Amino acid sequence: MKGYKFRLQKLLDIRIDIEEEYKRKFQQAQSIKEEVENRLDSLKTNYDKYNTVNSKDSIIDRKIKNQYLIALNSSIESTASELRDKEEAVEEVRLDLTQKQIERKTVEHLKEKSLQSFIKEQNLIEQKANDEFALYGFIRNINKKS
């Protein structure tokens, strides 16, 4: 709209930039969480793969497999703990992002209200001018008839 200037535009721009930054942080936290999930799935797959007992294996092979399964189990537990931490971090960033979106939308709402008020004011000014022109035209027509 010509002649309209939102006084809080810099604030709105800052809030938009902050929201974009938090969107990037959220995406980064989400991708890190997905990497940990993939690692956990891989460990569980390996555990399931080597958890079978084969009667043809020697005692040494069984002991080695048992030690490997213990190590895998330990890794699964630590990765599951890490996954819970990453899920909490993602949730925390999600809440921050939601708050930043609310802050941005608040200023955008103020901008919309201000713009509507400006348009309404401009329409009133235009309507007054049109009414004056119509009144002058009416008076001129009356003077011509007289």
CSV table of C-alpha atoms in Angstrom, one decimal:
chain,number,residue,atom,x,y,z
A,1,MET,CA,0.0,0.0,0.0
A,2,LYS,CA,1.5,3.3,-1.1
A,3,GLY,CA,2.3,5.6,1.8
A,4,TYR,CA,2.0,2.9,4.5
A,5,LYS,CA,5.0,2.2,6.7
A,6,PHE,CA,4.8,-0.3,9.6
A,7,ARG,CA,6.7,1.2,12.5
A,8,LEU,CA,7.7,-2.2,13.9
A,9,GLN,CA,8.9,-3.7,10.6
A,10,LYS,CA,12.5,-4.1,11.9
A,11,LEU,CA,11.2,-6.0,14.9
A,12,LEU,CA,9.1,-8.2,12.6
A,13,ASP,CA,12.2,-8.9,10.4
A,14,ILE,CA,14.3,-9.8,13.5
A,15,ARG,CA,11.6,-12.2,14.7
A,16,ILE,CA,11.4,-13.8,11.3
A,17,ASP,CA,15.2,-14.3,11.2
A,18,ILE,CA,15.1,-15.8,14.7
A,19,GLU,CA,12.3,-18.1,13.7
A,20,GLU,CA,14.3,-19.3,10.7
A,21,GLU,CA,17.3,-19.9,12.9
A,22,TYR,CA,15.2,-22.0,15.3
A,23,LYS,CA,13.8,-23.9,12.3
A,24,ARG,CA,17.4,-24.8,11.3
A,25,LYS,CA,18.2,-25.8,14.8
A,26,PHE,CA,15.1,-28.0,14.9
A,27,GLN,CA,16.0,-29.7,11.6
A,28,GLN,CA,19.6,-30.3,12.8
A,29,ALA,CA,18.4,-31.8,16.1
A,30,GLN,CA,15.9,-33.9,14.2
A,31,SER,CA,18.6,-35.3,11.9
A,32,ILE,CA,21.0,-36.0,14.8
A,33,LYS,CA,18.1,-37.9,16.5
A,34,GLU,CA,17.5,-39.9,13.3
A,35,GLU,CA,21.2,-40.8,13.1
A,36,VAL,CA,21.1,-42.2,16.6
A,37,GLU,CA,17.9,-44.1,15.8
A,38,ASN,CA,19.5,-45.7,12.7
A,39,ARG,CA,22.6,-46.6,14.8
A,40,LEU,CA,20.3,-48.2,17.4
A,41,ASP,CA,18.4,-50.1,14.7
A,42,SER,CA,21.7,-51.4,13.3
A,43,LEU,CA,22.9,-52.6,16.7
A,44,LYS,CA,19.6,-54.4,17.3
A,45,THR,CA,19.8,-56.0,13.9
A,46,ASN,CA,23.3,-57.2,14.7
A,47,TYR,CA,22.2,-58.5,18.1
A,48,ASP,CA,19.3,-60.4,16.5
A,49,LYS,CA,21.7,-61.8,13.8
A,50,TYR,CA,24.2,-63.2,16.3
A,51,ASN,CA,21.8,-64.2,19.1
A,52,THR,CA,21.3,-67.6,17.6
A,53,VAL,CA,23.0,-70.6,19.1
A,54,ASN,CA,24.6,-73.0,16.6
A,55,SER,CA,25.4,-76.4,17.9
A,56,LYS,CA,28.3,-76.7,15.4
A,57,ASP,CA,30.2,-73.8,16.9
A,58,SER,CA,33.1,-74.6,19.1
A,59,ILE,CA,33.3,-73.5,22.7
A,60,ILE,CA,35.7,-70.7,21.8
A,61,ASP,CA,33.4,-69.4,19.1
A,62,ARG,CA,30.5,-69.5,21.5
A,63,LYS,CA,32.5,-67.5,24.1
A,64,ILE,CA,33.5,-65.0,21.5
A,65,LYS,CA,29.9,-64.7,20.3
A,66,ASN,CA,28.7,-64.3,23.9
A,67,GLN,CA,31.3,-61.5,24.5
A,68,TYR,CA,30.2,-59.8,21.3
A,69,LEU,CA,26.6,-60.0,22.3
A,70,ILE,CA,27.4,-58.6,25.8
A,71,ALA,CA,29.2,-55.7,24.1
A,72,LEU,CA,26.3,-55.2,21.6
A,73,ASN,CA,23.8,-55.2,24.5
A,74,SER,CA,25.9,-52.6,26.3
A,75,SER,CA,26.0,-50.5,23.2
A,76,ILE,CA,22.3,-50.8,22.6
A,77,GLU,CA,21.6,-49.6,26.2
A,78,SER,CA,23.9,-46.6,25.8
A,79,THR,CA,22.5,-45.8,22.4
A,80,ALA,CA,19.0,-46.0,23.7
A,81,SER,CA,19.9,-43.6,26.5
A,82,GLU,CA,21.5,-41.3,24.0
A,83,LEU,CA,18.3,-41.5,21.9
A,84,ARG,CA,16.2,-40.5,24.8
A,85,ASP,CA,18.5,-37.5,25.4
A,86,LYS,CA,18.2,-36.5,21.7
A,87,GLU,CA,14.4,-36.8,21.8
A,88,GLU,CA,14.4,-34.5,24.8
A,89,ALA,CA,16.6,-32.0,22.9
A,90,VAL,CA,14.4,-32.2,19.9
A,91,GLU,CA,11.3,-31.5,22.0
A,92,GLU,CA,13.0,-28.6,23.7
A,93,VAL,CA,13.9,-27.1,20.4
A,94,ARG,CA,10.4,-27.7,19.1
A,95,LEU,CA,9.0,-25.8,22.1
A,96,ASP,CA,11.4,-22.9,21.5
A,97,LEU,CA,10.5,-22.9,17.8
A,98,THR,CA,6.8,-22.8,18.7
A,99,GLN,CA,7.4,-19.8,21.0
A,100,LYS,CA,9.3,-18.0,18.3
A,101,GLN,CA,6.5,-18.6,15.8
A,102,ILE,CA,4.0,-17.2,18.3
A,103,GLU,CA,6.2,-14.1,18.8
A,104,ARG,CA,6.4,-13.6,15.0
A,105,LYS,CA,2.7,-14.1,14.5
A,106,THR,CA,2.0,-11.6,17.2
A,107,VAL,CA,3.9,-8.8,15.5
A,108,GLU,CA,2.4,-9.9,12.1
A,109,HIS,CA,-1.1,-9.6,13.6
A,110,LEU,CA,-0.2,-6.0,14.8
A,111,LYS,CA,1.0,-5.2,11.3
A,112,GLU,CA,-2.3,-6.5,9.8
A,113,LYS,CA,-4.3,-4.5,12.2
A,114,SER,CA,-2.2,-1.4,11.5
A,115,LEU,CA,-2.6,-1.9,7.8
A,116,GLN,CA,-6.4,-2.3,8.1
A,117,SER,CA,-6.6,0.8,10.1
A,118,PHE,CA,-4.5,2.7,7.5
A,119,ILE,CA,-6.7,1.5,4.7
A,120,LYS,CA,-9.8,2.4,6.6
A,121,GLU,CA,-8.4,5.9,7.3
A,122,GLN,CA,-7.4,6.3,3.6
A,123,ASN,CA,-10.9,5.2,2.5
A,124,LEU,CA,-12.5,7.8,4.9
A,125,ILE,CA,-10.3,10.6,3.5
A,126,GLU,CA,-11.2,9.5,-0.1
A,127,GLN,CA,-14.9,9.4,0.8
A,128,LYS,CA,-14.7,12.9,2.3
A,129,ALA,CA,-13.0,14.2,-0.8
A,130,ASN,CA,-15.7,12.5,-3.0
A,131,ASP,CA,-18.5,14.0,-0.9
A,132,GLU,CA,-17.0,17.5,-1.2
A,133,PHE,CA,-16.6,17.1,-4.9
A,134,ALA,CA,-20.2,16.0,-5.2
A,135,LEU,CA,-21.4,18.9,-3.0
A,136,TYR,CA,-19.4,21.4,-5.1
A,137,GLY,CA,-20.9,19.9,-8.2
A,138,PHE,CA,-24.4,20.1,-6.8
A,139,ILE,CA,-24.0,23.7,-5.7
A,140,ARG,CA,-22.5,24.6,-9.2
A,141,ASN,CA,-25.6,23.0,-10.9
A,142,ILE,CA,-28.0,24.9,-8.6
A,143,ASN,CA,-26.1,28.2,-9.4
A,144,LYS,CA,-26.4,27.5,-13.2
A,145,LYS,CA,-30.1,26.9,-12.9
A,146,SER,CA,-30.7,30.1,-11.1
